[in-house]
Tab-separated table of C-alpha atoms in Angstrom:
chain	number	residue	atom	x	y	z
A	1	MET	CA	80.158	31.137	-56.105
A	2	SER	CA	77.750	29.647	-53.561
A	3	SER	CA	74.133	28.785	-54.350
A	4	ILE	CA	73.061	31.717	-52.173
A	5	ASP	CA	75.334	34.107	-54.085
A	6	ARG	CA	74.007	32.805	-57.398
A	7	SER	CA	70.419	33.261	-56.211
A	8	HIS	CA	71.025	36.897	-55.382
A	9	SER	CA	73.052	37.544	-58.496
A	10	ALA	CA	70.107	36.369	-60.576
A	11	GLY	CA	68.136	39.433	-59.492
A	12	GLY	CA	67.789	39.669	-55.739
A	13	THR	CA	66.007	37.366	-53.325
A	14	ARG	CA	63.810	34.941	-55.198
A	15	THR	CA	60.547	33.529	-53.836
A	16	TYR	CA	59.325	29.951	-53.987
A	17	GLU	CA	56.118	27.963	-53.581
A	18	VAL	CA	55.798	24.190	-53.144
A	19	ARG	CA	52.492	22.573	-54.139
A	20	THR	CA	52.031	19.121	-52.650
A	21	TYR	CA	49.801	16.265	-53.794
A	22	GLY	CA	49.413	12.807	-52.301
A	23	CYS	CA	50.370	11.085	-49.094
A	24	GLN	CA	52.191	11.912	-45.877
A	25	MET	CA	55.510	10.965	-47.459
A	26	ASN	CA	55.011	13.682	-50.068
A	27	VAL	CA	54.087	16.207	-47.377
A	28	HIS	CA	57.293	15.378	-45.554
A	29	ASP	CA	59.330	15.505	-48.787
A	30	SER	CA	57.893	18.977	-49.426
A	31	GLU	CA	59.283	20.112	-46.090
A	32	ARG	CA	62.672	18.976	-47.349
A	33	LEU	CA	62.220	20.797	-50.659
A	34	ALA	CA	61.324	23.992	-48.786
A	35	GLY	CA	64.348	23.560	-46.534
A	36	LEU	CA	66.645	23.050	-49.523
A	37	LEU	CA	65.346	26.163	-51.258
A	38	GLU	CA	65.636	28.325	-48.157
A	39	ASP	CA	69.132	26.986	-47.549
A	40	ALA	CA	69.950	28.126	-51.103
A	41	GLY	CA	68.700	31.656	-50.426
A	42	TYR	CA	65.103	31.502	-51.621
A	43	VAL	CA	62.245	32.913	-49.516
A	44	ARG	CA	58.741	31.497	-49.318
A	45	ALA	CA	56.238	33.501	-51.350
A	46	PRO	CA	53.591	35.320	-49.268
A	47	GLU	CA	50.193	33.677	-48.888
A	48	GLY	CA	47.941	34.621	-51.785
A	49	ALA	CA	50.804	35.688	-54.035
A	50	ASP	CA	49.861	35.510	-57.705
A	51	ALA	CA	52.957	33.484	-58.571
A	52	ALA	CA	56.337	32.812	-57.013
A	53	ASP	CA	59.649	33.045	-58.833
A	54	VAL	CA	59.975	29.259	-58.459
A	55	VAL	CA	56.927	26.969	-58.319
A	56	VAL	CA	57.585	23.334	-57.396
A	57	PHE	CA	54.995	20.604	-57.934
A	58	ASN	CA	55.547	17.581	-55.660
A	59	THR	CA	53.358	15.056	-57.444
A	60	CYS	CA	51.516	11.825	-56.729
A	61	ALA	CA	50.918	8.980	-59.206
A	62	VAL	CA	48.268	7.106	-57.234
A	63	ARG	CA	45.134	8.296	-59.006
A	64	GLU	CA	44.253	7.596	-62.618
A	65	ASN	CA	43.780	11.307	-63.353
A	66	ALA	CA	46.927	12.470	-61.534
A	67	ASP	CA	48.614	13.474	-64.790
A	68	ASN	CA	45.563	15.400	-66.003
A	69	LYS	CA	45.557	17.385	-62.770
A	70	LEU	CA	49.255	18.159	-63.099
A	71	TYR	CA	49.085	19.268	-66.726
A	72	GLY	CA	46.021	21.373	-65.991
A	73	ASN	CA	47.936	23.223	-63.290
A	74	LEU	CA	50.998	23.554	-65.498
A	75	GLY	CA	48.832	24.966	-68.275
A	76	HIS	CA	47.428	27.547	-65.869
A	77	LEU	CA	50.968	28.711	-65.046
A	78	ALA	CA	52.191	28.862	-68.662
A	79	PRO	CA	50.963	32.423	-69.428
A	80	LYS	CA	52.230	33.680	-66.058
A	81	LYS	CA	55.659	32.250	-66.805
A	82	ALA	CA	55.648	33.807	-70.267
A	83	SER	CA	54.958	37.220	-68.763
A	84	ARG	CA	57.565	36.905	-65.980
A	85	PRO	CA	61.156	36.553	-67.202
A	86	GLY	CA	63.167	34.402	-64.836
A	87	MET	CA	60.212	32.463	-63.389
A	88	GLN	CA	60.919	28.724	-63.115
A	89	ILE	CA	58.713	25.654	-62.750
A	90	ALA	CA	59.910	22.324	-61.329
A	91	VAL	CA	58.088	18.993	-61.176
A	92	GLY	CA	59.129	16.249	-58.760
A	93	GLY	CA	57.638	13.327	-56.878
A	94	CYS	CA	56.115	10.040	-57.969
A	95	LEU	CA	54.563	11.215	-61.235
A	96	ALA	CA	57.878	12.776	-62.267
A	97	GLN	CA	59.663	9.515	-61.453
A	98	LYS	CA	57.142	7.645	-63.616
A	99	ASP	CA	56.741	9.985	-66.599
A	100	ARG	CA	60.272	11.447	-66.845
A	101	ASP	CA	60.769	12.998	-70.295
A	102	THR	CA	57.024	13.001	-70.995
A	103	ILE	CA	56.502	16.011	-68.740
A	104	VAL	CA	58.821	18.287	-70.730
A	105	LYS	CA	57.339	17.057	-74.009
A	106	ARG	CA	53.790	17.847	-72.888
A	107	ALA	CA	54.736	21.031	-71.020
A	108	PRO	CA	57.920	22.418	-72.606
A	109	TRP	CA	57.802	25.482	-70.330
A	110	VAL	CA	58.806	23.289	-67.345
A	111	ASP	CA	62.405	23.988	-66.278
A	112	VAL	CA	63.249	21.036	-64.008
A	113	VAL	CA	62.032	17.451	-63.618
A	114	PHE	CA	63.430	15.408	-60.721
A	115	GLY	CA	62.450	12.126	-59.106
A	116	THR	CA	61.739	10.669	-55.692
A	117	HIS	CA	65.339	9.576	-55.131
A	118	ASN	CA	67.155	12.848	-55.812
A	119	ILE	CA	65.139	15.668	-54.242
A	120	GLY	CA	68.382	17.067	-52.837
A	121	ARG	CA	69.402	18.091	-56.363
A	122	LEU	CA	66.605	20.644	-56.832
A	123	PRO	CA	68.586	23.876	-56.167
A	124	VAL	CA	71.438	22.742	-58.447
A	125	LEU	CA	69.038	21.775	-61.237
A	126	LEU	CA	67.206	25.112	-61.005
A	127	GLU	CA	70.504	26.979	-61.292
A	128	ARG	CA	71.664	24.802	-64.196
A	129	ALA	CA	68.369	25.360	-66.028
A	130	ARG	CA	68.741	29.123	-65.532
A	131	VAL	CA	72.323	29.261	-66.765
A	132	GLN	CA	71.917	26.846	-69.684
A	133	GLU	CA	68.435	28.123	-70.554
A	134	GLU	CA	67.101	24.631	-71.147
A	135	ALA	CA	65.087	22.088	-69.203
A	136	GLN	CA	66.938	19.800	-66.814
A	137	VAL	CA	65.590	16.269	-66.378
A	138	GLU	CA	67.385	14.195	-63.764
A	139	ILE	CA	65.850	10.972	-62.423
A	140	ALA	CA	67.923	8.804	-60.100
A	141	GLU	CA	67.163	5.077	-60.144
A	142	SER	CA	68.028	4.571	-56.484
A	143	LEU	CA	68.167	6.663	-53.334
A	144	GLU	CA	71.149	9.024	-53.344
A	145	ALA	CA	70.895	10.019	-49.665
A	146	PHE	CA	68.305	9.350	-47.001
A	147	PRO	CA	66.004	12.406	-47.108
A	148	SER	CA	66.417	13.086	-43.384
A	149	THR	CA	70.007	14.209	-44.036
A	150	LEU	CA	68.664	17.166	-46.051
A	151	PRO	CA	67.752	20.580	-44.607
A	152	THR	CA	64.073	20.860	-43.760
A	153	ARG	CA	61.622	23.675	-43.197
A	154	ARG	CA	59.165	22.107	-40.786
A	155	GLU	CA	55.761	23.743	-40.811
A	156	SER	CA	54.917	23.030	-37.170
A	157	ALA	CA	56.884	24.159	-34.143
A	158	TYR	CA	55.325	21.505	-31.911
A	159	ALA	CA	54.593	18.398	-34.019
A	160	ALA	CA	56.713	16.643	-36.639
A	161	TRP	CA	56.955	13.752	-39.055
A	162	VAL	CA	60.046	11.564	-38.634
A	163	SER	CA	60.842	9.091	-41.420
A	164	VAL	CA	62.006	5.660	-40.292
A	165	SER	CA	62.226	4.179	-43.784
A	166	VAL	CA	61.619	4.884	-47.450
A	167	GLY	CA	60.377	2.519	-50.125
A	168	CYS	CA	58.259	-0.610	-49.898
A	169	ASN	CA	58.806	-4.334	-50.502
A	170	ASN	CA	55.145	-5.163	-51.120
A	171	THR	CA	53.694	-5.941	-54.548
A	172	CYS	CA	50.046	-4.905	-54.171
A	173	THR	CA	48.461	-5.087	-57.609
A	174	PHE	CA	46.703	-1.720	-57.271
A	175	CYS	CA	49.794	0.249	-56.238
A	176	ILE	CA	52.620	1.713	-58.303
A	177	VAL	CA	54.479	3.286	-55.384
A	178	PRO	CA	57.089	0.531	-54.839
A	179	ALA	CA	58.165	0.927	-58.468
A	180	LEU	CA	58.599	4.671	-57.930
A	181	ARG	CA	59.946	4.792	-54.373
A	182	GLY	CA	62.051	1.639	-54.617
A	183	LYS	CA	62.692	-1.187	-52.169
A	184	GLU	CA	62.490	-0.499	-48.455
A	185	LYS	CA	65.535	1.188	-46.987
A	186	ASP	CA	65.668	1.630	-43.217
A	187	ARG	CA	67.399	4.300	-41.204
A	188	ARG	CA	69.649	3.339	-38.337
A	189	PRO	CA	67.743	3.486	-35.015
A	190	GLY	CA	70.347	5.831	-33.573
A	191	ASP	CA	69.835	8.320	-36.404
A	192	ILE	CA	66.070	8.277	-35.904
A	193	LEU	CA	66.325	8.794	-32.152
A	194	ALA	CA	68.925	11.534	-32.601
A	195	GLU	CA	66.557	13.410	-34.932
A	196	ILE	CA	63.696	13.055	-32.439
A	197	GLU	CA	65.885	14.275	-29.567
A	198	ALA	CA	66.937	17.298	-31.641
A	199	LEU	CA	63.296	18.065	-32.411
A	200	VAL	CA	62.341	17.810	-28.741
A	201	ALA	CA	65.189	20.184	-27.874
A	202	GLU	CA	63.600	22.671	-30.308
A	203	GLY	CA	60.221	22.365	-28.569
A	204	VAL	CA	58.480	19.578	-30.507
A	205	SER	CA	56.331	17.430	-28.207
A	206	GLU	CA	54.656	15.093	-30.726
A	207	VAL	CA	56.203	12.997	-33.488
A	208	THR	CA	54.653	10.693	-36.064
A	209	LEU	CA	56.958	7.925	-37.264
A	210	LEU	CA	56.535	7.621	-41.003
A	211	GLY	CA	57.120	4.877	-43.560
A	212	GLN	CA	55.402	3.389	-46.599
A	213	ASN	CA	55.081	0.241	-44.461
A	214	VAL	CA	56.209	1.556	-41.119
A	215	ASN	CA	55.989	-1.617	-39.051
A	216	ALA	CA	58.141	-3.533	-41.549
A	217	TYR	CA	60.955	-1.383	-40.189
A	218	GLY	CA	63.893	-3.662	-39.453
A	219	SER	CA	63.631	-5.891	-42.521
A	220	ASP	CA	66.452	-3.961	-44.160
A	221	ILE	CA	68.667	-4.150	-41.056
A	222	GLY	CA	67.849	-7.730	-40.095
A	223	ASP	CA	65.839	-7.203	-36.896
A	224	ARG	CA	62.199	-8.288	-36.939
A	225	GLU	CA	61.528	-6.575	-33.598
A	226	ALA	CA	63.217	-3.313	-34.559
A	227	PHE	CA	59.973	-1.345	-34.722
A	228	SER	CA	58.741	-2.348	-31.274
A	229	LYS	CA	62.209	-1.546	-29.895
A	230	LEU	CA	62.026	1.848	-31.580
A	231	LEU	CA	58.641	2.591	-29.981
A	232	ARG	CA	59.976	1.691	-26.546
A	233	ALA	CA	63.069	3.832	-27.104
A	234	CYS	CA	60.818	6.787	-27.943
A	235	GLY	CA	59.233	6.275	-24.544
A	236	ARG	CA	62.555	7.049	-22.900
A	237	ILE	CA	63.004	10.478	-24.522
A	238	ASP	CA	62.356	13.212	-21.954
A	239	GLY	CA	59.954	15.854	-23.195
A	240	LEU	CA	58.417	13.714	-25.935
A	241	GLU	CA	54.753	13.597	-24.960
A	242	ARG	CA	53.092	11.905	-27.922
A	243	VAL	CA	54.236	9.290	-30.426
A	244	ARG	CA	52.167	8.090	-33.388
A	245	PHE	CA	53.029	6.069	-36.492
A	246	THR	CA	51.667	5.457	-39.956
A	247	SER	CA	51.006	3.374	-41.904
A	248	PRO	CA	51.432	-0.236	-40.816
A	249	HIS	CA	50.612	-3.347	-42.857
A	250	PRO	CA	48.618	-6.213	-41.310
A	251	ARG	CA	51.163	-8.726	-42.605
A	252	ASP	CA	53.931	-7.259	-40.461
A	253	PHE	CA	51.870	-6.253	-37.435
A	254	THR	CA	53.196	-8.443	-34.638
A	255	ASP	CA	52.305	-9.026	-31.007
A	256	ASP	CA	55.484	-7.318	-29.821
A	257	VAL	CA	54.321	-4.073	-31.494
A	258	ILE	CA	50.984	-4.306	-29.669
A	259	ALA	CA	52.837	-4.889	-26.395
A	260	ALA	CA	55.099	-1.900	-27.065
A	261	MET	CA	52.087	0.322	-27.819
A	262	ALA	CA	50.321	-0.767	-24.640
A	263	GLY	CA	53.421	-0.538	-22.451
A	264	THR	CA	54.893	2.773	-23.637
A	265	PRO	CA	52.980	5.688	-22.075
A	266	ASN	CA	53.746	8.269	-24.752
A	267	VAL	CA	52.679	5.982	-27.637
A	268	MET	CA	49.149	7.156	-28.311
A	269	PRO	CA	46.098	4.836	-28.294
A	270	GLN	CA	45.564	5.213	-32.015
A	271	LEU	CA	46.099	2.816	-34.914
A	272	HIS	CA	45.625	3.216	-38.631
A	273	MET	CA	45.336	-0.321	-40.027
A	274	PRO	CA	44.550	-0.487	-43.774
A	275	LEU	CA	41.955	-3.142	-44.635
A	276	GLN	CA	41.417	-2.416	-48.368
A	277	SER	CA	38.861	-5.251	-48.659
A	278	GLY	CA	37.113	-7.695	-46.353
A	279	SER	CA	36.901	-10.394	-49.026
A	280	ASP	CA	39.553	-13.103	-49.044
A	281	PRO	CA	39.374	-13.594	-52.859
A	282	VAL	CA	39.744	-9.848	-53.427
A	283	LEU	CA	42.622	-9.629	-50.940
A	284	LYS	CA	44.311	-12.436	-52.846
A	285	ALA	CA	43.803	-10.617	-56.149
A	286	MET	CA	45.246	-7.486	-54.522
A	287	ARG	CA	48.262	-9.531	-53.334
A	288	ARG	CA	47.532	-8.534	-49.775
A	289	SER	CA	49.253	-11.170	-47.668
A	290	TYR	CA	46.551	-11.495	-44.984
A	291	ARG	CA	42.936	-12.538	-44.919
A	292	GLN	CA	39.810	-11.405	-43.071
A	293	GLU	CA	40.402	-13.645	-40.055
A	294	ARG	CA	43.966	-12.376	-39.601
A	295	PHE	CA	42.850	-8.744	-39.850
A	296	LEU	CA	40.036	-9.067	-37.319
A	297	GLY	CA	42.383	-11.006	-35.032
A	298	ILE	CA	44.766	-8.023	-34.962
A	299	ILE	CA	41.922	-5.650	-34.136
A	300	GLU	CA	40.786	-7.927	-31.302
A	301	LYS	CA	44.296	-8.098	-29.810
A	302	VAL	CA	44.749	-4.328	-30.002
A	303	ARG	CA	41.432	-3.706	-28.295
A	304	ALA	CA	42.239	-6.225	-25.566
A	305	ALA	CA	45.569	-4.537	-24.847
A	306	ILE	CA	44.438	-0.903	-25.418
A	307	PRO	CA	40.694	-0.684	-24.708
A	308	HIS	CA	40.322	3.005	-25.665
A	309	ALA	CA	42.275	2.738	-28.915
A	310	ALA	CA	40.750	4.507	-31.901
A	311	ILE	CA	41.298	2.409	-35.018
A	312	SER	CA	41.002	3.804	-38.538
A	313	THR	CA	41.432	2.160	-41.914
A	314	ASP	CA	41.549	2.442	-45.710
A	315	ILE	CA	39.040	0.640	-47.931
A	316	ILE	CA	38.905	0.327	-51.723
A	317	VAL	CA	35.487	-0.260	-53.299
A	318	GLY	CA	35.067	-1.800	-56.735
A	319	PHE	CA	38.386	-3.578	-57.207
A	320	PRO	CA	38.333	-5.610	-60.452
A	321	GLY	CA	36.336	-8.810	-59.998
A	322	GLU	CA	34.650	-7.683	-56.761
A	323	THR	CA	31.228	-9.343	-56.527
A	324	GLU	CA	28.293	-8.320	-54.369
A	325	GLU	CA	29.226	-11.144	-52.008
A	326	ASP	CA	32.791	-9.815	-51.808
A	327	PHE	CA	31.482	-6.355	-50.993
A	328	GLU	CA	29.206	-7.763	-48.284
A	329	GLN	CA	32.299	-9.268	-46.670
A	330	THR	CA	33.829	-5.789	-46.525
A	331	LEU	CA	30.678	-4.483	-44.834
A	332	HIS	CA	30.908	-7.402	-42.393
A	333	VAL	CA	34.455	-6.455	-41.374
A	334	VAL	CA	33.430	-2.814	-40.964
A	335	ARG	CA	30.620	-3.867	-38.612
A	336	GLU	CA	32.927	-6.170	-36.637
A	337	ALA	CA	35.925	-3.821	-36.429
A	338	ARG	CA	33.897	-0.693	-35.631
A	339	PHE	CA	36.450	1.721	-37.012
A	340	ALA	CA	36.508	5.218	-35.561
A	341	GLN	CA	37.144	6.446	-39.084
A	342	ALA	CA	37.552	4.954	-42.553
A	343	PHE	CA	39.154	6.520	-45.597
A	344	THR	CA	37.081	5.053	-48.409
A	345	PHE	CA	38.042	5.143	-52.079
A	346	GLN	CA	36.463	4.048	-55.306
A	347	TYR	CA	38.937	1.885	-57.205
A	348	SER	CA	40.920	3.970	-59.659
A	349	LYS	CA	43.167	2.500	-62.333
A	350	ARG	CA	46.803	3.268	-61.694
A	351	PRO	CA	48.645	3.155	-65.026
A	352	GLY	CA	51.487	0.672	-64.760
A	353	THR	CA	49.861	-1.521	-62.107
A	354	PRO	CA	48.747	-5.155	-62.670
A	355	ALA	CA	45.198	-4.338	-61.571
A	356	ALA	CA	44.757	-1.813	-64.366
A	357	GLY	CA	44.747	-4.640	-66.915
A	358	MET	CA	42.698	-7.161	-64.947
A	359	ASP	CA	39.446	-8.581	-66.251
A	360	GLY	CA	36.257	-7.802	-64.377
A	361	GLN	CA	36.500	-4.018	-64.184
A	362	ILE	CA	33.387	-2.904	-62.274
A	363	PRO	CA	30.951	-0.456	-63.916
A	364	LYS	CA	31.068	3.028	-62.415
A	365	LYS	CA	27.391	2.905	-61.439
A	366	VAL	CA	27.894	-0.276	-59.404
A	367	VAL	CA	31.009	1.094	-57.722
A	368	GLN	CA	29.216	4.313	-56.807
A	369	GLU	CA	26.254	2.456	-55.280
A	370	ARG	CA	28.529	0.250	-53.177
A	371	TYR	CA	30.616	3.221	-52.133
A	372	GLU	CA	27.553	5.089	-50.888
A	373	ARG	CA	26.416	2.081	-48.853
A	374	LEU	CA	29.852	1.740	-47.284
A	375	VAL	CA	30.075	5.438	-46.427
A	376	ALA	CA	26.591	5.396	-44.867
A	377	LEU	CA	27.489	2.405	-42.693
A	378	GLN	CA	30.807	3.886	-41.573
A	379	GLU	CA	29.202	7.260	-40.802
A	380	GLU	CA	26.734	5.481	-38.535
A	381	ILE	CA	29.502	3.558	-36.763
A	382	SER	CA	31.754	6.626	-36.427
A	383	TRP	CA	28.942	8.555	-34.790
A	384	GLU	CA	28.116	5.704	-32.424
A	385	GLU	CA	31.774	5.331	-31.436
A	386	ASN	CA	32.136	9.070	-30.912
A	387	LYS	CA	29.055	9.125	-28.686
A	388	LYS	CA	30.905	6.782	-26.327
A	389	GLN	CA	33.337	9.647	-25.699
A	390	VAL	CA	30.644	11.906	-24.204
A	391	GLY	CA	31.289	12.413	-20.491
A	392	ARG	CA	34.975	11.499	-20.717
A	393	THR	CA	37.649	13.902	-19.473
A	394	LEU	CA	40.451	14.195	-22.041
A	395	GLU	CA	43.766	15.971	-22.429
A	396	LEU	CA	43.977	17.771	-25.761
A	397	MET	CA	47.014	19.136	-27.522
A	398	VAL	CA	45.888	22.479	-28.878
A	399	ALA	CA	46.114	22.556	-32.668
A	400	GLU	CA	46.650	25.335	-35.177
A	401	GLY	CA	44.202	25.850	-38.014
A	402	GLU	CA	42.137	22.672	-37.596
A	403	GLY	CA	38.857	24.308	-36.617
A	404	ARG	CA	37.617	26.256	-39.635
A	405	LYS	CA	34.771	27.793	-37.630
A	406	ASP	CA	36.736	28.478	-34.432
A	407	ASP	CA	36.665	32.255	-34.818
A	408	SER	CA	32.911	32.436	-35.358
A	409	THR	CA	32.104	29.908	-32.612
A	410	HIS	CA	34.623	31.347	-30.089
A	411	ARG	CA	36.252	27.945	-29.804
A	412	LEU	CA	39.675	26.400	-30.175
A	413	SER	CA	40.504	22.919	-31.467
A	414	GLY	CA	42.806	20.161	-30.344
A	415	ARG	CA	43.620	16.491	-30.678
A	416	ALA	CA	42.790	13.897	-28.071
A	417	PRO	CA	45.340	11.163	-27.346
A	418	ASP	CA	43.498	8.876	-29.802
A	419	ASN	CA	43.707	11.684	-32.418
A	420	ARG	CA	40.003	12.520	-32.389
A	421	LEU	CA	39.394	16.169	-33.225
A	422	VAL	CA	37.797	18.137	-30.384
A	423	HIS	CA	36.467	21.700	-30.545
A	424	PHE	CA	36.418	23.310	-27.080
A	425	THR	CA	35.318	26.565	-25.479
A	426	ARG	CA	38.013	29.206	-25.630
A	427	PRO	CA	39.277	29.815	-22.072
A	428	ASP	CA	39.876	33.291	-20.637
A	429	GLN	CA	43.610	32.703	-20.290
A	430	LYS	CA	45.903	32.577	-23.291
A	431	VAL	CA	46.234	29.150	-24.895
A	432	ARG	CA	48.772	28.498	-27.639
A	433	PRO	CA	49.092	25.697	-30.199
A	434	GLY	CA	51.194	23.001	-28.541
A	435	ASP	CA	49.784	23.693	-25.060
A	436	VAL	CA	47.654	21.028	-23.371
A	437	VAL	CA	44.137	21.560	-22.025
A	438	THR	CA	41.857	19.256	-20.065
A	439	VAL	CA	38.183	19.211	-21.070
A	440	GLU	CA	35.016	17.173	-20.636
A	441	ILE	CA	33.335	15.945	-23.821
A	442	THR	CA	29.700	17.061	-24.035
A	443	TYR	CA	28.632	16.277	-27.612
A	444	ALA	CA	29.600	13.953	-30.439
A	445	ALA	CA	29.269	14.285	-34.208
A	446	PRO	CA	30.478	11.672	-36.722
A	447	HIS	CA	33.768	13.463	-37.376
A	448	HIS	CA	34.436	15.581	-34.281
A	449	LEU	CA	33.667	16.062	-30.610
A	450	LEU	CA	32.630	19.143	-28.641
A	451	ALA	CA	33.620	20.245	-25.135
A	452	GLU	CA	31.108	23.022	-24.513
A	453	GLY	CA	31.811	23.533	-20.825
A	454	PRO	CA	34.672	25.504	-19.294
A	455	VAL	CA	38.214	24.230	-19.759
A	456	LEU	CA	39.165	22.286	-16.638
A	457	ASP	CA	42.907	22.879	-16.825
A	458	VAL	CA	45.508	24.567	-19.014
A	459	ARG	CA	49.107	23.370	-19.079
A	460	ARG	CA	51.559	25.670	-20.807
A	461	THR	CA	54.257	23.650	-22.536
A	462	ARG	CA	57.664	24.030	-24.143
A	463	ALA	CA	55.880	23.220	-27.406
A	464	GLY	CA	53.644	26.253	-26.895
A	465	ASP	CA	56.741	28.332	-26.139
A	466	ALA	CA	58.292	27.129	-29.411
A	467	TRP	CA	55.160	28.100	-31.347
A	468	GLU	CA	55.118	31.541	-29.724
A	469	LYS	CA	58.804	32.064	-30.487
A	470	ARG	CA	58.288	31.149	-34.136
A	471	ILE	CA	55.386	33.587	-34.484
A	472	ALA	CA	57.480	36.353	-32.923
A	473	GLU	CA	60.360	35.646	-35.302
A	474	LYS	CA	58.026	35.584	-38.264
A	475	SER	CA	56.556	38.953	-37.272
A	476	ALA	CA	60.019	40.441	-36.795
A	477	LYS	CA	61.245	39.152	-40.162
A	478	PRO	CA	58.250	39.073	-42.525
A	479	SER	CA	60.499	38.667	-45.549
A	480	ARG	CA	61.960	35.405	-44.245
A	481	PRO	CA	59.422	33.011	-42.690
A	482	ALA	CA	60.848	31.242	-39.669
A	483	GLY	CA	61.615	27.567	-40.183
A	484	VAL	CA	63.237	24.779	-38.245
A	485	LEU	CA	66.136	23.651	-40.413
A	486	LEU	CA	66.610	20.277	-38.767
A	487	GLY	CA	66.172	17.940	-41.239
A	488	LEU	CA	54.572	18.898	-40.500
A	489	PRO	CA	51.913	19.753	-42.343
A	490	LYS	CA	50.535	23.222	-42.286
A	491	VAL	CA	47.846	22.562	-39.706
A	492	GLY	CA	50.358	21.724	-37.003
A	493	VAL	CA	49.477	18.496	-35.254
A	494	PRO	CA	49.223	15.831	-37.957
A	495	GLU	CA	45.724	15.264	-39.235
A	496	PRO	CA	43.984	11.914	-38.809
A	497	LEU	CA	46.100	9.775	-41.041
A	498	PRO	CA	46.369	9.167	-43.916
A	499	VAL	CA	45.862	12.630	-45.258
A	500	ALA	CA	45.283	11.483	-48.787
A	501	ALA	CA	45.165	8.150	-50.537
A	502	GLY	CA	46.144	5.973	-47.638
A	503	GLY	CA	49.906	6.214	-47.711
A	504	CYS	CA	50.036	6.485	-51.502
A	505	GLY	CA	47.507	3.706	-51.716
A	506	CYS	CA	50.062	0.987	-50.991
A	507	ASP	CA	49.149	0.296	-47.383
């Protein structure tokens, strides 16, 4: 009996919900989990449903309180599960890989626990748990199959994540991800390009290349220039309008990558370059294999080659042993680099990491005060950098769901080539997510831009056609949401990256 037959024999079409925590890699993995479940006959639960027949938690282990958050959510579902015979709960992702049997001991109503290396086993484990009426815990120690070979329900019709690698070879003392995701494993360039070409054929016009350390791509296949070659190859794909990537590591960021960014028209003028700290002693304690001078040198080269590039970063405040002088060095780099945006985090102990046991843990009050100073400085710089955009004419890819106030302000929202968010006046003609509009920037705020004048041009695109087709299919078949089973997050065009803790905090 097939998995689809079994699903129906268990009491008709069953619904599912996937709850995602953490970084872009988890978001992309959740697309795979959704694709696997739909391929097995499940249907996504309607928005606002009280509880699905199967609830999957795709977890993150980056934050100190990640487990508390998970068990709180599991506790909330316990009475619902008790009142709904046949309901199942599954826990996967980094926290599942780390805690394994602990999850079932603390939450015995969980049906399935699976790890980061065997997400493809979810439908089988759910069925086994149902038949055997006992929890199934299956954690693979190494990758069983590259995730991109699995069916995928992509959330966006016009923008997509494409994994180039999984795992990480770094040993940052604050990060547990390499222990949970394993050593870096690269995909063959031909497989990556074939996936992108298939996406473009479906209407996708923007891709974001994704890896825990994306620009280390090639280390597993023995080609140090593999990533720059991959960027240039993306430039030769007809119909692919925008290429982004996240997240690189300063250690592996080479001049040939900068040249490929500058010389490939569809590679966008945007770079997310994690700093973490501006202090050389702190960087050493973090086991970050670069120092302040190297980092600022990269920024200078990128700006020389791509003058309008928007550069963002990740910064950790209050790492063990950080002195006031160390923190001042971080502020110095922020002033020199003039980031368009910074994702700032107060240091949080990650159980199982070397930093969690280091001497010199900083008092919460001191960390908070430093954090507030850093945020105030970056807000000032972000606003100043955004003001430089006023008067510029930009092409925006229209986004779905990124402007929370769009309905009340009679605006739409889109992403500029450098990924800045722009809210613009709604034109008289129909504009769809994935279409491209040309606008003039009239106002700048720290975190967005406004184009308050009339739209200068509207270009209908194949990406907009794909979005429209998906909406029509969804309306025609409300019981089965349309997906692209090819192997992005809900808002459509990827948000400014990282979406969470800076690529699981290991960048």
